[in-house]
Structure formats: C-alpha cells, structure tokens
Short mmCIF file of C-alpha atoms in Angstrom, two decimals:
data_model
loop_
_atom_site.label_atom_id
_atom_site.label_comp_id
_atom_site.label_asym_id
_atom_site.label_seq_id
_atom_site.Cartn_x
_atom_site.Cartn_y
_atom_site.Cartn_z
CA UNK A 1 0.00 0.00 0.00
CA UNK A 2 2.83 2.40 0.70
CA UNK A 3 3.77 2.97 -2.97
CA UNK A 4 0.17 3.95 -3.69
CA UNK A 5 0.25 6.39 -0.84
CA UNK A 6 2.86 8.28 -2.85
CA UNK A 7 1.67 7.61 -6.39
CA UNK A 8 -2.05 7.40 -5.66
CA UNK A 9 -3.05 11.08 -5.67
CA UNK A 10 -1.42 11.67 -9.05
CA UNK A 11 -2.86 8.45 -10.44
CA UNK A 12 -6.38 9.38 -9.32
CA UNK A 13 -6.05 12.88 -10.77
CA UNK A 14 -4.83 11.44 -14.07
CA UNK A 15 -7.71 9.04 -14.19
CA UNK A 16 -10.36 11.70 -13.55
CA UNK A 17 -8.90 14.70 -15.36
CA UNK A 18 -6.89 13.05 -18.12
CA UNK A 19 -7.92 9.51 -19.03
CA UNK A 20 -11.65 10.09 -18.84
CA UNK A 21 -11.73 13.41 -20.78
CA UNK A 22 -9.31 11.98 -23.32
CA UNK A 23 -11.62 9.08 -24.06
CA UNK A 24 -14.66 11.37 -23.98
CA UNK A 25 -12.99 13.75 -26.39
CA UNK A 26 -12.32 10.97 -28.87
CA UNK A 27 -15.91 9.75 -28.76
CA UNK A 28 -17.11 13.33 -29.09
CA UNK A 29 -14.96 13.92 -32.12
CA UNK A 30 -17.14 11.34 -33.89
CA UNK A 31 -20.38 13.06 -32.88
CA UNK A 32 -22.03 16.16 -34.18
CA UNK A 33 -24.38 18.56 -32.44
CA UNK A 34 -25.51 20.15 -35.69
CA UNK A 35 -29.24 20.69 -35.37
CA UNK A 36 -29.36 20.63 -31.59
CA UNK A 37 -29.27 16.91 -30.86
CA UNK A 38 -26.19 14.74 -30.52
CA UNK A 39 -25.80 12.52 -33.56
CA UNK A 40 -23.20 10.07 -34.70
CA UNK A 41 -21.05 11.51 -37.45
CA UNK A 42 -18.24 8.96 -37.51
CA UNK A 43 -15.41 9.65 -39.89
CA UNK A 44 -17.68 12.12 -41.64
CA UNK A 45 -16.72 14.65 -38.99
CA UNK A 46 -13.09 14.47 -40.13
CA UNK A 47 -14.12 14.62 -43.78
CA UNK A 48 -16.06 17.80 -43.03
CA UNK A 49 -13.04 19.20 -41.18
CA UNK A 50 -10.62 18.51 -44.00
CA UNK A 51 -12.92 20.33 -46.42
CA UNK A 52 -13.37 23.34 -44.12
CA UNK A 53 -11.59 26.36 -45.64
CA UNK A 54 -11.02 28.03 -42.26
CA UNK A 55 -9.44 24.91 -40.80
CA UNK A 56 -7.27 24.39 -43.88
CA UNK A 57 -6.20 28.03 -43.68
CA UNK A 58 -5.24 27.56 -40.03
CA UNK A 59 -3.07 24.60 -41.04
CA UNK A 60 -1.43 26.65 -43.79
CA UNK A 61 -0.75 29.40 -41.25
CA UNK A 62 1.01 27.13 -38.78
CA UNK A 63 2.86 25.39 -41.63
CA UNK A 64 4.18 28.78 -42.64
CA UNK A 65 5.41 29.40 -39.12
CA UNK A 66 6.96 25.93 -38.96
CA UNK A 67 8.80 26.43 -42.24
CA UNK A 68 9.82 30.07 -41.84
CA UNK A 69 9.87 30.98 -38.16
CA UNK A 70 11.10 27.86 -36.39
CA UNK A 71 14.29 27.30 -38.44
CA UNK A 72 15.14 31.02 -38.43
CA UNK A 73 14.59 31.22 -34.69
CA UNK A 74 16.64 28.12 -33.88
CA UNK A 75 19.44 29.31 -36.20
CA UNK A 76 19.38 32.67 -34.47
CA UNK A 77 19.37 30.98 -31.07
CA UNK A 78 22.38 28.85 -32.05
CA UNK A 79 24.40 31.89 -33.12
CA UNK A 80 23.34 33.72 -29.96
CA UNK A 81 24.26 30.81 -27.72
CA UNK A 82 27.66 30.49 -29.39
CA UNK A 83 28.40 34.18 -29.01
CA UNK A 84 27.12 34.32 -25.41
CA UNK A 85 29.40 31.40 -24.57
CA UNK A 86 32.58 33.25 -25.60
CA UNK A 87 34.74 34.00 -22.58
CA UNK A 88 36.03 37.28 -24.02
CA UNK A 89 32.53 38.73 -24.30
CA UNK A 90 32.21 41.72 -21.97
CA UNK A 91 29.10 42.08 -19.78
CA UNK A 92 28.29 38.49 -20.66
CA UNK A 93 25.93 37.93 -17.73
CA UNK A 94 24.01 41.14 -18.46
CA UNK A 95 23.65 40.27 -22.13
CA UNK A 96 22.42 36.77 -21.28
CA UNK A 97 19.83 38.16 -18.89
CA UNK A 98 18.70 40.69 -21.52
CA UNK A 99 18.18 37.97 -24.12
CA UNK A 100 16.37 35.73 -21.70
CA UNK A 101 14.05 38.39 -20.33
CA UNK A 102 11.36 37.95 -23.06
CA UNK A 103 11.02 34.30 -22.03
CA UNK A 104 9.76 35.31 -18.58
CA UNK A 105 7.09 37.70 -19.80
CA UNK A 106 3.47 36.66 -19.50
CA UNK A 107 2.31 35.62 -22.97
CA UNK A 108 -0.83 37.73 -22.89
CA UNK A 109 1.07 40.74 -21.53
CA UNK A 110 3.61 40.75 -24.33
CA UNK A 111 0.94 40.23 -26.97
CA UNK A 112 -0.85 43.27 -25.54
CA UNK A 113 2.36 45.31 -25.69
CA UNK A 114 3.01 44.31 -29.30
CA UNK A 115 -0.56 45.17 -30.18
CA UNK A 116 -0.07 48.71 -28.91
CA UNK A 117 3.43 49.07 -30.41
CA UNK A 118 2.14 47.97 -33.82
CA UNK A 119 -0.94 50.17 -33.92
CA UNK A 120 -1.24 51.64 -37.41
CA UNK A 121 -2.19 55.18 -36.36
CA UNK A 122 0.60 56.58 -34.20
CA UNK A 123 1.96 53.21 -33.07
CA UNK A 124 5.58 53.50 -31.91
CA UNK A 125 6.92 51.04 -34.52
CA UNK A 126 5.42 52.93 -37.45
CA UNK A 127 6.59 56.23 -36.02
CA UNK A 128 10.15 55.11 -35.40
CA UNK A 129 10.42 53.48 -38.83
CA UNK A 130 8.61 56.41 -40.44
CA UNK A 131 6.14 54.16 -42.29
CA UNK A 132 2.39 53.62 -42.35
CA UNK A 133 2.26 49.82 -42.35
CA UNK A 134 -1.13 48.36 -41.40
CA UNK A 135 0.51 45.70 -39.20
CA UNK A 136 -2.52 43.99 -37.74
CA UNK A 137 -5.14 44.48 -40.46
CA UNK A 138 -3.25 43.48 -43.59
CA UNK A 139 -3.02 39.70 -44.12
CA UNK A 140 0.67 39.72 -45.05
CA UNK A 141 1.80 42.14 -42.34
CA UNK A 142 -0.36 40.49 -39.69
CA UNK A 143 1.56 37.28 -40.30
CA UNK A 144 4.85 39.17 -40.18
CA UNK A 145 3.78 40.74 -36.89
CA UNK A 146 2.79 37.38 -35.43
CA UNK A 147 6.04 35.74 -36.54
CA UNK A 148 8.14 38.66 -35.27
CA UNK A 149 6.49 38.59 -31.86
CA UNK A 150 6.86 34.83 -31.44
CA UNK A 151 10.50 35.09 -32.43
CA UNK A 152 11.02 37.91 -29.94
CA UNK A 153 9.47 35.82 -27.17
CA UNK A 154 11.19 32.49 -27.84
CA UNK A 155 14.60 33.05 -29.49
CA UNK A 156 16.30 33.91 -26.20
CA UNK A 157 14.66 30.98 -24.45
CA UNK A 158 16.02 28.56 -27.05
CA UNK A 159 19.41 30.29 -26.90
CA UNK A 160 19.60 29.65 -23.15
CA UNK A 161 18.80 25.97 -23.63
CA UNK A 162 21.41 25.67 -26.38
CA UNK A 163 23.88 27.57 -24.20
CA UNK A 164 23.45 24.99 -21.46
CA UNK A 165 24.19 22.33 -24.08
CA UNK A 166 27.28 24.21 -25.27
CA UNK A 167 28.62 24.39 -21.74
CA UNK A 168 28.57 20.62 -21.58
CA UNK A 169 31.11 20.54 -24.45
CA UNK A 170 34.53 20.12 -22.85
CA UNK A 171 37.21 22.79 -22.98
CA UNK A 172 39.70 20.27 -24.36
CA UNK A 173 37.63 19.74 -27.49
CA UNK A 174 37.97 23.40 -28.43
CA UNK A 175 41.70 23.17 -27.74
CA UNK A 176 42.08 20.02 -29.82
CA UNK A 177 40.26 21.72 -32.69
CA UNK A 178 42.50 24.78 -32.33
CA UNK A 179 45.64 22.60 -32.41
CA UNK A 180 44.36 20.96 -35.58
CA UNK A 181 44.19 24.44 -37.05
CA UNK A 182 40.42 24.72 -37.28
CA UNK A 183 38.98 28.23 -37.48
CA UNK A 184 36.02 29.18 -35.32
CA UNK A 185 33.52 28.45 -38.11
CA UNK A 186 34.94 24.99 -38.76
CA UNK A 187 35.10 24.27 -35.03
CA UNK A 188 31.48 25.29 -34.68
CA UNK A 189 30.33 23.16 -37.62
CA UNK A 190 32.48 20.08 -37.12
CA UNK A 191 33.00 19.87 -33.38
CA UNK A 192 30.23 21.76 -31.61
CA UNK A 193 27.18 21.26 -33.79
CA UNK A 194 27.27 17.44 -33.87
CA UNK A 195 27.38 17.32 -30.07
CA UNK A 196 24.49 19.73 -29.82
CA UNK A 197 22.27 17.46 -31.87
CA UNK A 198 20.13 16.24 -28.91
CA UNK A 199 19.65 19.78 -27.64
CA UNK A 200 18.72 21.04 -31.10
CA UNK A 201 16.27 18.15 -31.27
CA UNK A 202 14.74 19.21 -27.98
CA UNK A 203 14.42 22.83 -29.18
CA UNK A 204 12.91 21.91 -32.52
CA UNK A 205 10.40 19.48 -31.04
CA UNK A 206 9.27 21.90 -28.32
CA UNK A 207 9.04 24.71 -30.91
CA UNK A 208 6.99 22.52 -33.24
CA UNK A 209 4.62 21.56 -30.45
CA UNK A 210 4.40 25.20 -29.34
CA UNK A 211 3.59 26.31 -32.88
CA UNK A 212 0.84 23.74 -33.35
CA UNK A 213 -0.66 24.82 -30.01
CA UNK A 214 -0.36 28.54 -30.71
CA UNK A 215 -3.27 30.39 -29.14
CA UNK A 216 -2.44 33.29 -26.81
CA UNK A 217 -0.60 35.45 -29.34
CA UNK A 218 -3.04 35.29 -32.28
CA UNK A 219 -5.98 35.56 -29.87
CA UNK A 220 -4.72 38.80 -28.33
CA UNK A 221 -2.76 40.26 -31.26
CA UNK A 222 -5.13 39.78 -34.20
CA UNK A 223 -7.99 37.54 -33.07
CA UNK A 224 -7.05 35.29 -35.99
CA UNK A 225 -7.68 37.97 -38.57
CA UNK A 226 -7.79 39.67 -40.91
CA UNK A 227 -9.95 37.04 -42.57
CA UNK A 228 -8.30 33.87 -41.35
CA UNK A 229 -4.75 35.07 -42.06
CA UNK A 230 -3.46 34.42 -38.53
CA UNK A 231 -5.98 31.80 -37.47
CA UNK A 232 -4.36 28.80 -35.77
CA UNK A 233 -5.98 25.38 -35.22
CA UNK A 234 -6.34 25.91 -31.46
CA UNK A 235 -7.80 29.38 -31.90
CA UNK A 236 -10.25 27.85 -34.38
CA UNK A 237 -11.01 25.11 -31.85
CA UNK A 238 -11.80 27.81 -29.30
CA UNK A 239 -14.11 29.64 -31.73
CA UNK A 240 -15.90 26.51 -32.90
CA UNK A 241 -16.24 24.98 -29.46
CA UNK A 242 -16.90 27.93 -27.22
CA UNK A 243 -18.48 30.53 -29.51
CA UNK A 244 -20.51 28.23 -31.78
CA UNK A 245 -20.77 25.42 -29.19
CA UNK A 246 -20.12 22.69 -31.75
CA UNK A 247 -18.26 20.51 -29.24
CA UNK A 248 -17.83 17.47 -31.46
CA UNK A 249 -16.31 19.50 -34.23
CA UNK A 250 -13.94 21.18 -31.76
CA UNK A 251 -12.87 17.77 -30.46
CA UNK A 252 -12.12 16.62 -33.98
CA UNK A 253 -9.87 19.65 -34.50
CA UNK A 254 -7.99 18.73 -31.34
CA UNK A 255 -7.38 15.18 -32.54
CA UNK A 256 -6.01 16.38 -35.88
CA UNK A 257 -3.58 18.54 -33.90
CA UNK A 258 -2.59 15.52 -31.77
CA UNK A 259 -1.91 13.49 -34.92
CA UNK A 260 0.16 16.30 -36.42
CA UNK A 261 2.23 16.74 -33.26
CA UNK A 262 2.83 13.00 -33.03
CA UNK A 263 3.80 12.71 -36.69
CA UNK A 264 6.08 15.73 -36.78
CA UNK A 265 7.81 14.83 -33.50
CA UNK A 266 8.44 11.35 -34.83
CA UNK A 267 9.94 12.69 -38.05
CA UNK A 268 12.19 15.10 -36.17
CA UNK A 269 13.26 12.35 -33.84
CA UNK A 270 14.20 10.19 -36.81
CA UNK A 271 16.11 13.02 -38.43
CA UNK A 272 17.97 14.59 -35.51
CA UNK A 273 17.89 11.72 -33.10
CA UNK A 274 20.02 9.27 -35.05
CA UNK A 275 23.49 8.70 -33.70
CA UNK A 276 26.45 9.92 -35.68
CA UNK A 277 28.31 6.97 -37.10
CA UNK B 1 38.25 44.33 -34.44
CA UNK B 2 36.15 41.33 -35.36
CA UNK B 3 35.38 40.83 -31.68
CA UNK B 4 34.29 44.44 -31.33
CA UNK B 5 31.82 43.97 -34.21
CA UNK B 6 30.43 40.77 -32.70
CA UNK B 7 30.07 42.53 -29.37
CA UNK B 8 28.24 45.44 -30.99
CA UNK B 9 25.87 43.08 -32.78
CA UNK B 10 25.20 41.17 -29.56
CA UNK B 11 24.55 44.40 -27.67
CA UNK B 12 22.22 45.69 -30.41
CA UNK B 13 20.26 42.44 -30.26
CA UNK B 14 20.03 42.73 -26.49
CA UNK B 15 18.58 46.22 -26.86
CA UNK B 16 15.92 44.89 -29.28
CA UNK B 17 15.21 42.19 -26.74
CA UNK B 18 14.68 44.61 -23.88
CA UNK B 19 13.06 47.55 -25.67
CA UNK B 20 9.43 46.38 -25.42
CA UNK B 21 9.90 46.20 -21.63
CA UNK B 22 11.32 49.65 -21.54
CA UNK B 23 8.49 50.93 -23.68
CA UNK B 24 5.98 49.21 -21.45
CA UNK B 25 7.32 51.17 -18.47
CA UNK B 26 7.37 54.43 -20.44
CA UNK B 27 3.80 53.87 -21.63
CA UNK B 28 2.56 52.95 -18.17
CA UNK B 29 3.70 56.33 -16.83
CA UNK B 30 2.11 58.55 -19.49
CA UNK B 31 -1.37 59.72 -20.28
CA UNK B 32 -3.03 57.30 -22.75
CA UNK B 33 -3.33 59.92 -25.48
CA UNK B 34 0.39 60.74 -25.42
CA UNK B 35 1.35 57.20 -26.44
CA UNK B 36 0.35 57.79 -30.03
CA UNK B 37 1.57 61.37 -30.24
CA UNK B 38 4.25 62.29 -32.72
CA UNK B 39 6.98 61.67 -31.68
CA UNK B 40 5.99 59.00 -29.11
CA UNK B 41 7.38 59.47 -25.58
CA UNK B 42 10.81 57.97 -24.96
CA UNK B 43 11.22 58.77 -21.28
CA UNK B 44 9.00 57.85 -18.33
CA UNK B 45 6.34 60.44 -17.49
CA UNK B 46 4.54 61.36 -14.30
CA UNK B 47 1.15 59.71 -14.72
CA UNK B 48 1.90 56.42 -12.99
CA UNK B 49 -0.33 57.04 -9.97
CA UNK B 50 -3.19 58.37 -12.10
CA UNK B 51 -3.01 55.32 -14.37
CA UNK B 52 -2.91 53.03 -11.37
CA UNK B 53 -6.04 54.67 -10.00
CA UNK B 54 -7.79 54.29 -13.40
CA UNK B 55 -6.82 50.65 -13.68
CA UNK B 56 -8.08 50.05 -10.17
CA UNK B 57 -11.36 51.71 -11.03
CA UNK B 58 -11.99 49.86 -14.32
CA UNK B 59 -11.10 46.35 -13.18
CA UNK B 60 -9.90 46.33 -9.57
CA UNK B 61 -6.43 45.41 -10.66
CA UNK B 62 -5.16 44.95 -7.11
CA UNK B 63 -7.78 42.24 -6.63
CA UNK B 64 -6.78 40.67 -9.95
CA UNK B 65 -3.15 40.56 -8.81
CA UNK B 66 -4.09 39.05 -5.45
CA UNK B 67 -6.25 36.40 -7.16
CA UNK B 68 -3.45 35.52 -9.56
CA UNK B 69 -0.85 35.29 -6.81
CA UNK B 70 -2.93 33.19 -4.49
CA UNK B 71 -4.28 30.77 -7.10
CA UNK B 72 -0.76 30.36 -8.50
CA UNK B 73 0.69 29.78 -5.02
CA UNK B 74 -1.98 27.24 -4.03
CA UNK B 75 -1.61 25.46 -7.35
CA UNK B 76 2.18 25.43 -7.09
CA UNK B 77 2.32 24.06 -3.56
CA UNK B 78 -0.23 21.30 -4.15
CA UNK B 79 1.08 20.40 -7.58
CA UNK B 80 4.71 20.26 -6.42
CA UNK B 81 3.66 18.01 -3.54
CA UNK B 82 1.68 15.65 -5.79
CA UNK B 83 4.54 15.58 -8.32
CA UNK B 84 7.24 14.96 -5.76
CA UNK B 85 5.26 12.17 -4.11
CA UNK B 86 4.45 10.48 -7.39
CA UNK B 87 8.01 10.88 -8.67
CA UNK B 88 9.30 9.32 -5.47
CA UNK B 89 6.87 6.42 -5.67
CA UNK B 90 7.85 5.74 -9.27
CA UNK B 91 11.56 5.99 -8.61
CA UNK B 92 11.93 4.06 -5.36
CA UNK B 93 9.22 1.40 -5.21
CA UNK B 94 8.36 -1.58 -7.39
CA UNK B 95 4.62 -2.15 -7.50
CA UNK B 96 1.86 -3.39 -9.75
CA UNK B 97 0.68 -0.67 -12.10
CA UNK B 98 3.96 1.23 -11.94
CA UNK B 99 4.69 0.68 -15.63
CA UNK B 100 1.18 1.76 -16.60
CA UNK B 101 1.41 4.91 -14.49
CA UNK B 102 4.75 5.80 -16.01
CA UNK B 103 3.19 5.27 -19.44
CA UNK B 104 0.38 7.68 -18.58
CA UNK B 105 2.89 10.27 -17.37
CA UNK B 106 4.80 10.08 -20.63
CA UNK B 107 1.61 10.13 -22.70
CA UNK B 108 0.29 13.27 -21.02
CA UNK B 109 3.54 15.02 -21.86
CA UNK B 110 3.05 14.26 -25.54
CA UNK B 111 -0.67 14.91 -25.87
CA UNK B 112 -1.58 18.59 -26.03
CA UNK B 113 -3.95 19.50 -23.23
CA UNK B 114 -6.29 21.29 -25.64
CA UNK B 115 -7.69 17.85 -26.49
CA UNK B 116 -9.19 17.85 -23.02
CA UNK B 117 -10.71 21.32 -23.27
CA UNK B 118 -14.21 20.35 -24.39
CA UNK B 119 -14.83 17.37 -22.06
CA UNK B 120 -13.16 19.14 -19.13
CA UNK B 121 -15.36 22.15 -19.73
CA UNK B 122 -18.47 19.95 -19.70
CA UNK B 123 -17.23 18.14 -16.62
CA UNK B 124 -16.75 21.43 -14.77
CA UNK B 125 -20.19 22.55 -15.91
CA UNK B 126 -21.83 19.36 -14.67
CA UNK B 127 -20.25 19.53 -11.22
CA UNK B 128 -20.93 23.24 -10.95
CA UNK B 129 -17.30 24.34 -10.89
CA UNK B 130 -17.54 26.90 -13.69
CA UNK B 131 -16.43 30.31 -12.43
CA UNK B 132 -14.69 28.92 -9.33
CA UNK B 133 -11.06 28.89 -8.28
CA UNK B 134 -10.93 25.13 -7.86
CA UNK B 135 -11.72 24.78 -11.59
CA UNK B 136 -8.43 26.44 -12.49
CA UNK B 137 -6.46 24.64 -9.76
CA UNK B 138 -7.60 21.03 -9.41
CA UNK B 139 -7.75 19.53 -12.95
CA UNK B 140 -4.07 20.12 -13.70
CA UNK B 141 -2.59 19.27 -10.30
CA UNK B 142 -1.02 16.07 -11.57
CA UNK B 143 1.68 17.64 -13.71
CA UNK B 144 3.42 15.00 -15.82
CA UNK B 145 6.39 17.23 -16.47
CA UNK B 146 6.94 17.76 -12.76
CA UNK B 147 6.52 14.07 -11.99
CA UNK B 148 9.09 13.22 -14.60
CA UNK B 149 11.49 15.85 -13.30
CA UNK B 150 11.16 14.61 -9.71
CA UNK B 151 11.47 10.99 -10.75
CA UNK B 152 14.78 11.79 -12.45
CA UNK B 153 15.96 13.53 -9.29
CA UNK B 154 14.97 10.61 -7.02
CA UNK B 155 16.53 8.00 -9.30
CA UNK B 156 19.95 9.42 -8.43
CA UNK B 157 19.15 9.36 -4.73
CA UNK B 158 21.24 6.71 -2.92
CA UNK B 159 19.21 3.81 -1.48
CA UNK B 160 21.70 3.52 1.41
CA UNK B 161 20.35 6.73 2.89
CA UNK B 162 16.81 5.32 2.84
CA UNK B 163 18.07 2.13 4.47
CA UNK B 164 19.82 3.98 7.25
CA UNK B 165 16.63 5.94 7.84
CA UNK B 166 14.71 2.68 8.17
CA UNK B 167 17.29 1.30 10.60
CA UNK B 168 16.74 4.37 12.73
CA UNK B 169 13.08 3.40 12.84
CA UNK B 170 11.65 6.13 10.64
CA UNK B 171 8.49 5.36 8.65
CA UNK B 172 8.25 5.83 4.87
CA UNK B 173 6.48 9.15 5.18
CA UNK B 174 8.99 10.47 7.67
CA UNK B 175 11.89 9.37 5.48
CA UNK B 176 10.33 11.11 2.51
CA UNK B 177 9.69 14.30 4.42
CA UNK B 178 12.85 14.48 6.51
CA UNK B 179 15.54 12.87 4.39
CA UNK B 180 14.52 12.74 0.77
CA UNK B 181 12.81 16.08 0.13
CA UNK B 182 15.56 18.27 1.63
CA UNK B 183 18.12 16.54 -0.59
CA UNK B 184 16.36 17.43 -3.83
CA UNK B 185 15.83 21.06 -2.92
CA UNK B 186 17.46 22.41 -6.12
CA UNK B 187 15.21 20.35 -8.39
CA UNK B 188 12.22 21.15 -6.21
CA UNK B 189 13.08 24.85 -6.50
CA UNK B 190 13.23 24.59 -10.27
CA UNK B 191 9.91 22.76 -10.31
CA UNK B 192 8.26 25.35 -8.08
CA UNK B 193 9.38 28.22 -10.31
CA UNK B 194 8.35 26.40 -13.46
CA UNK B 195 4.93 25.50 -12.07
CA UNK B 196 4.29 28.98 -10.72
CA UNK B 197 5.19 30.47 -14.08
CA UNK B 198 2.87 28.07 -15.90
CA UNK B 199 -0.08 28.94 -13.69
CA UNK B 200 0.66 32.67 -13.68
CA UNK B 201 0.68 32.72 -17.49
CA UNK B 202 -2.20 30.27 -18.04
CA UNK B 203 -4.72 31.84 -20.37
CA UNK B 204 -7.04 29.61 -22.35
CA UNK B 205 -8.36 27.53 -19.43
CA UNK B 206 -8.95 30.44 -17.01
CA UNK B 207 -10.49 32.33 -19.93
CA UNK B 208 -13.01 29.53 -20.37
CA UNK B 209 -13.64 29.03 -16.67
CA UNK B 210 -13.74 32.49 -15.12
CA UNK B 211 -16.73 34.63 -16.07
CA UNK B 212 -17.08 37.13 -13.27
CA UNK B 213 -14.72 40.04 -13.12
CA UNK B 214 -14.09 39.55 -9.43
CA UNK B 215 -12.42 36.19 -10.13
CA UNK B 216 -10.27 37.20 -13.11
CA UNK B 217 -6.60 36.28 -13.15
CA UNK B 218 -4.09 38.67 -14.72
CA UNK B 219 -4.08 37.27 -18.30
CA UNK B 220 -7.89 37.10 -18.38
CA UNK B 221 -8.14 40.65 -17.06
CA UNK B 222 -5.70 41.95 -19.70
CA UNK B 223 -7.69 40.22 -22.43
CA UNK B 224 -10.86 41.73 -20.99
CA UNK B 225 -9.28 45.20 -21.09
CA UNK B 226 -8.58 44.97 -24.83
CA UNK B 227 -12.16 43.96 -25.43
CA UNK B 228 -13.62 47.08 -23.82
CA UNK B 229 -15.18 49.55 -26.23
CA UNK B 230 -12.91 52.32 -25.03
CA UNK B 231 -9.44 50.88 -24.60
CA UNK B 232 -7.32 52.69 -22.04
CA UNK B 233 -3.90 52.04 -23.52
CA UNK B 234 -1.88 53.47 -20.66
CA UNK B 235 -3.81 51.29 -18.22
CA UNK B 236 -3.29 48.31 -20.50
CA UNK B 237 0.47 48.88 -20.52
CA UNK B 238 0.53 49.33 -16.77
CA UNK B 239 -1.39 46.05 -16.42
CA UNK B 240 1.06 44.32 -18.75
CA UNK B 241 3.94 45.69 -16.71
CA UNK B 242 2.43 44.49 -13.42
CA UNK B 243 1.72 41.10 -15.01
CA UNK B 244 5.36 40.72 -15.95
CA UNK B 245 6.82 42.06 -12.73
CA UNK B 246 6.60 38.97 -10.43
CA UNK B 247 8.18 36.59 -12.93
CA UNK B 248 10.88 39.11 -13.76
CA UNK B 249 11.76 39.48 -10.10
CA UNK B 250 11.82 35.72 -9.56
CA UNK B 251 14.00 35.39 -12.65
CA UNK B 252 16.49 38.01 -11.51
CA UNK B 253 16.69 36.47 -8.02
CA UNK B 254 16.82 32.81 -9.00
CA UNK B 255 18.29 32.75 -12.50
CA UNK B 256 19.87 29.34 -12.02
CA UNK B 257 16.72 27.54 -10.82
CA UNK B 258 14.70 29.40 -13.41
CA UNK B 259 16.79 28.12 -16.27
CA UNK B 260 17.00 24.57 -14.96
CA UNK B 261 13.25 24.60 -14.40
CA UNK B 262 12.66 25.53 -18.01
CA UNK B 263 15.18 22.96 -19.18
CA UNK B 264 13.43 20.39 -17.03
CA UNK B 265 16.23 17.86 -17.08
CA UNK B 266 16.22 17.97 -20.88
CA UNK B 267 20.00 17.94 -20.98
CA UNK B 268 20.49 15.24 -18.45
CA UNK B 269 21.39 11.81 -19.67
#
C-alpha cells in the first residue's frame, strides 16, 4: 500500500482529469451537435473538417510558421548561444539576462504590448520606422507581426537551452580543434554542432509543439484575422467549441492537432535523433 | 576588431530584446493619449499614480493581482507536492501498475492538453465548478512534467540513505519528508518556479472558466481590457507591466533555478 500512498493522488487525478476526458474527447470527435441533438457523425466529422476552408487556412498558417519561423529562430538561437558562450565577451551575464528576459514575460502581456506598439495610427513602430504599415489588419503584415512577436518571445529561451548544451562541451575539445588548425567556423560546424544534436532536437520538437498549439498570441494580437490570415488550429477550436458550441467538431480539430504533433515529433526524432556513425 | 563587431551586434540584439519592456514602463507612466503622439514618448512620465487609480477603477487590478498570486501559489504548492510524491513512488518502489502509471505520465507530456478542453469544460459545468477557483487549480494538479522531473531527481538518490533511515526506525512518510525532500531542494526549487510560471501565465483555461470580473486572473483581465469599447492604452500597458513584474523578479533572483526549471532535465542523460 505504501507505494500507492505516494503515487495514488497523481494516479487518481490522471484518471479523472486526463484519461476520462481523453476518451470522452475521442468519442465526441465522432459526434455532431448540428441541429441541436447529438448525432453520430463517424469519420464524416473528419471529412467535413478537411474540407473546411477556415481549418485548412489555419493549417497553412502554422505550416508557414513551422517552415519560416522555427528554423530562423533556432538558427538565431544557435548563433546567440555560441556568441554568449565566448569567454572574451564583456558584460556576458548582463547580455544573457537581456536575451532571456522575453522568455519570462506573461504571454498575454507581451501580446498586448506588441498590439499597442504595432498600432497603425501613431503606433511606436510605425513612427520610429517612419512608415504607415497596417501591421494587424493586412493579411501579409499580420503574419509578419505574429512571426516577429513569437521570435522575440522564444529566441532567447532557445538560446539559453542551447547555451546549457554548449557548456557541456569540454574545454579540451575546443583546444584540440585549435591545435588541428580549425577556425572558429569549422570548429562550430564540425565539433560543436554534432554534439548539440540532442539539444537542437529538444528545441525543434518543443518549438513545433508550441507552434501547433499557438493560441495566446493570435488571440490577443489579431484575433485570428484579418480574414483567417493568422488563425491557428487551437484558436479555431476555441471559436468553434466555445463561440458556436459545436463541441464534437472542436474535439475533432484537437485530434487532428494531436496526430500532427505525433507525426512531426516522430519525423524530427528520426532526423535529428540518429546517432552519428 | 572582429570581436568588437560581434560585441556590438550582440549588444544591439540585447537592446531589441529589452526595448518592449522599456516601452511598457514608459507607456505605463504617461497619459493614454500621449502614447500615439508624434513623436511618441521615450522617457518615463509622471502619470503612474493616475493610471494606477484608473486601472483600479476599471477592473480592480489589485484584486486581480491578489487572485493571480494566491491561485498560483496554491496550485504550485499542491502540484509540487503531488509531483514529488508520485516521482518518489515511481523511482523508489516496485509495484503493480507502476509501468502503466509511467506510461500515462509520458503520454500526457506528448498529448496537447487542448484535447481535453471540451470534455473538461463539460465536466466542470456538470459539477458546478464553472467560475470557481478550484476549476483552475484542481484539474491540472497532476503535472506530468513535474513528476518526470522529480522521478529523475529521485533515481539518483542513494538507497543507502533510505536504508539507514529505516534502521533508525523512521516510517516511509517520515523518510520522505525528513531525508529525501531536503536533498532534492534544487530540483524542487526549479519545479516550483516552473509550475508557478505556468499557472501565472495560463490563459485559455482560465479564460473559459472564469466569467465574473471579481475572479479574473491577470491574463484574463488583460484580455478583458482589450475587449472594452474604449481601450485605455496606458492602463493596459501598466497592467502588462504588473503582469510581468513577479516573474521578472523571480528570474532576476533565481536565474539558475529558473533556467533549470525551463530545461526540465532535458539535458540530463
């Protein structure tokens, strides 16, 4: 009985608040409440979803972020981590803290700040740049704004994780590379990067999951608009489930997101996770 | 020369990183109308107290802060306790169902919690928990990430110490409380910070659960402020600043635990 004294509370909580809703959600995803009564929709629910222009647009939007923002951000974080790890860098601790600060801001708070900074009429960004860009109401610029704010929030966070990985690389390996006459770029590419592989994997998987679950920023920054230009699957889930009260349809959206996260994580694991021979 | 350029680039990037914070403070201390004047203000103004009074009047921001702090503290304490206990059970005892429980812990880490939103919402509605504090505290108390983190910490804990505790006649609970927990204080500290941060920032679930203004947490209140027909931008920036303040202070005081909490043992083993 003693082991269950320790593990029991968590197990009970998982059973009630995870296992049961998870099963319920799957059953629900096969039901529709169209027309007021609960009816079985089966796979038809998913067929309807995959023909829904708003949902497809939300997938395109996150795909865009996955293809453009995630690699750029992780590349940026790698360079940052490498630079912040240099012993000759003055005010190193201050610089590190400055880069990490965005990671501790409340998501909603920073989205609110960006919303005010990017205001078209008299917003500070337009004024400083001397332009009249309609950041949040033009489909193209709204995406740019969303991508820029996510990058601002998460690049430093990834840099700190990569930095911790860099610090695990032994001093002697840099020295060995230096003796072999490798420049800093070669050392970085041939010695450092291969050892960072697991950490890069961690960053890319967490960023992928974060992107597919994106909600706070588009909700506060643009509300998914204009049109569906910054709509994300989870924001759509929120609208469908809690504004239109089509619970079954919302559950189906969630399960597509689960499948995508599983699939993409698996692919990344295969790609980055393999050992170097 | 090359180093000087790298340093300049790094410093410029750091400025970009910090500037929205700085602007937040500037904006919070000006009159709302001045924020969009040409040129916009670059130095803090003298309207902080007036803005604070406005914010208090529109949404009782002091109450919002108190609600956020206390729900986050209650959640953090209970959740850390549940996680530490479960992690300890998984790491130090062999029992039937252990493998299954570990499987559930790993599965919850991989499955996005949004899948649970609809059924959890209905569950809360059916037990009458909508618009209560327990609705934003109880359902996520078993935190798989924390359990995993604590399990890793306890795996490294030497069994000899547990044995010597038993020889001294201490019961399992006493050993856990007196010997084991104090030894994993660093990991526990990281977990506490991580959990607090998660609850402080939580948005979608409290947004669904909390309907009355007097129960709003900080993110819900900020979202509510943008939705008002007349948006008070200075108040909004002040709210954003106050929302960010606690985590920033914790970060500056406990940088090491903060970072290891976010890493969550990702780099270990």
